Amino acid sequence: MSKLLGAIGILKQTFDEYAGTDGDKTTLSKKEIAAMLKKELPGAGGDKKEEVDQFFKMLDEDGDGVVNFNEYIIFVATLALLLTGG
Ligand SMILES: [Ca+2]
């Protein structure tokens, strides 16, 4: 598999892993987002409720209270730009 396709696979796997821990397996709840932040982005504030709230608000673009795969991908793309100075 190509590197790019492999990376996309990992992004989807990561989403599924956290989205599958409670309720709807196709969306991330605030609890799941907190778990993801804590494990995947250590130091990003996954331990603090206010920081998780802030992150969640940023991720949940349509404001329906859950983060779907589309919103997650937008977040990952934004993060990629930030981390690479783009
Ligand atoms: Ca949403």
Tab-separated table of C-alpha atoms and ligand atoms in Angstrom:
chain	number	residue	atom	x	y	z
A	1	MET	CA	0.000	0.000	0.000
A	2	SER	CA	1.208	3.532	-0.684
A	3	LYS	CA	2.249	5.743	2.211
A	4	LEU	CA	-0.617	8.149	1.605
A	5	LEU	CA	-3.265	5.424	1.480
A	6	GLY	CA	-1.712	3.862	4.568
A	7	ALA	CA	-1.928	7.179	6.401
A	8	ILE	CA	-5.585	7.583	5.428
A	9	GLY	CA	-6.222	4.072	6.724
A	10	ILE	CA	-4.619	4.955	10.044
A	11	LEU	CA	-6.732	8.120	10.321
A	12	LYS	CA	-9.898	6.084	9.759
A	13	GLN	CA	-8.767	3.358	12.180
A	14	THR	CA	-8.050	5.955	14.862
A	15	PHE	CA	-11.490	7.504	14.384
A	16	ASP	CA	-13.198	4.102	14.544
A	17	GLU	CA	-11.238	3.095	17.628
A	18	TYR	CA	-12.454	6.073	19.661
A	19	ALA	CA	-15.889	6.417	18.049
A	20	GLY	CA	-16.617	2.802	18.920
A	21	THR	CA	-16.238	3.147	22.677
A	22	ASP	CA	-19.737	4.431	23.451
A	23	GLY	CA	-23.081	4.854	21.729
A	24	ASP	CA	-22.952	5.728	18.024
A	25	LYS	CA	-19.941	4.137	16.340
A	26	THR	CA	-19.991	6.672	13.503
A	27	THR	CA	-19.496	9.742	15.684
A	28	LEU	CA	-17.254	10.945	18.498
A	29	SER	CA	-18.927	12.091	21.708
A	30	LYS	CA	-17.294	14.627	23.997
A	31	LYS	CA	-16.113	11.778	26.218
A	32	GLU	CA	-14.511	10.044	23.250
A	33	ILE	CA	-12.870	13.282	22.133
A	34	ALA	CA	-11.408	13.686	25.637
A	35	ALA	CA	-9.992	10.138	25.480
A	36	MET	CA	-8.539	10.773	22.019
A	37	LEU	CA	-6.927	14.071	23.083
A	38	LYS	CA	-5.421	12.487	26.141
A	39	LYS	CA	-3.884	9.573	24.278
A	40	GLU	CA	-3.175	10.918	20.807
A	41	LEU	CA	-2.334	14.548	21.593
A	42	PRO	CA	-0.703	14.509	25.013
A	43	GLY	CA	-0.202	18.004	26.359
A	44	ALA	CA	-3.087	19.417	24.322
A	45	GLY	CA	-5.299	19.728	27.382
A	46	GLY	CA	-7.281	16.485	27.392
A	47	ASP	CA	-7.221	16.479	31.179
A	48	LYS	CA	-8.924	19.819	31.652
A	49	LYS	CA	-12.650	20.063	31.176
A	50	GLU	CA	-12.501	23.632	29.827
A	51	GLU	CA	-9.903	22.646	27.247
A	52	VAL	CA	-11.914	19.627	26.155
A	53	ASP	CA	-15.011	21.859	25.873
A	54	GLN	CA	-13.063	24.311	23.750
A	55	PHE	CA	-11.692	21.572	21.502
A	56	PHE	CA	-15.095	20.013	21.131
A	57	LYS	CA	-16.691	23.308	20.157
A	58	MET	CA	-13.999	23.764	17.513
A	59	LEU	CA	-14.443	20.259	16.136
A	60	ASP	CA	-18.236	20.167	16.119
A	61	GLU	CA	-18.681	22.497	13.151
A	62	ASP	CA	-22.402	21.904	12.646
A	63	GLY	CA	-23.090	22.074	16.385
A	64	ASP	CA	-25.083	18.833	16.626
A	65	GLY	CA	-23.251	17.723	19.777
A	66	VAL	CA	-21.156	14.977	18.149
A	67	VAL	CA	-18.127	14.917	15.875
A	68	ASN	CA	-18.614	12.930	12.669
A	69	PHE	CA	-15.885	11.633	10.374
A	70	ASN	CA	-16.129	14.699	8.147
A	71	GLU	CA	-15.565	17.057	11.085
A	72	TYR	CA	-12.727	14.864	12.350
A	73	ILE	CA	-10.950	14.987	8.976
A	74	ILE	CA	-11.239	18.791	8.884
A	75	PHE	CA	-9.663	18.863	12.355
A	76	VAL	CA	-6.820	16.544	11.288
A	77	ALA	CA	-6.154	18.669	8.202
A	78	THR	CA	-6.101	21.839	10.326
A	79	LEU	CA	-3.743	20.161	12.773
A	80	ALA	CA	-1.450	19.084	9.915
A	81	LEU	CA	-1.248	22.685	8.683
A	82	LEU	CA	-0.530	23.992	12.174
A	83	LEU	CA	2.140	21.405	12.915
A	84	THR	CA	3.951	21.902	9.630
A	85	GLY	CA	3.682	25.680	9.650
A	86	GLY	CA	1.501	25.699	6.518
B	1	CA	CA	-21.154	17.616	14.436
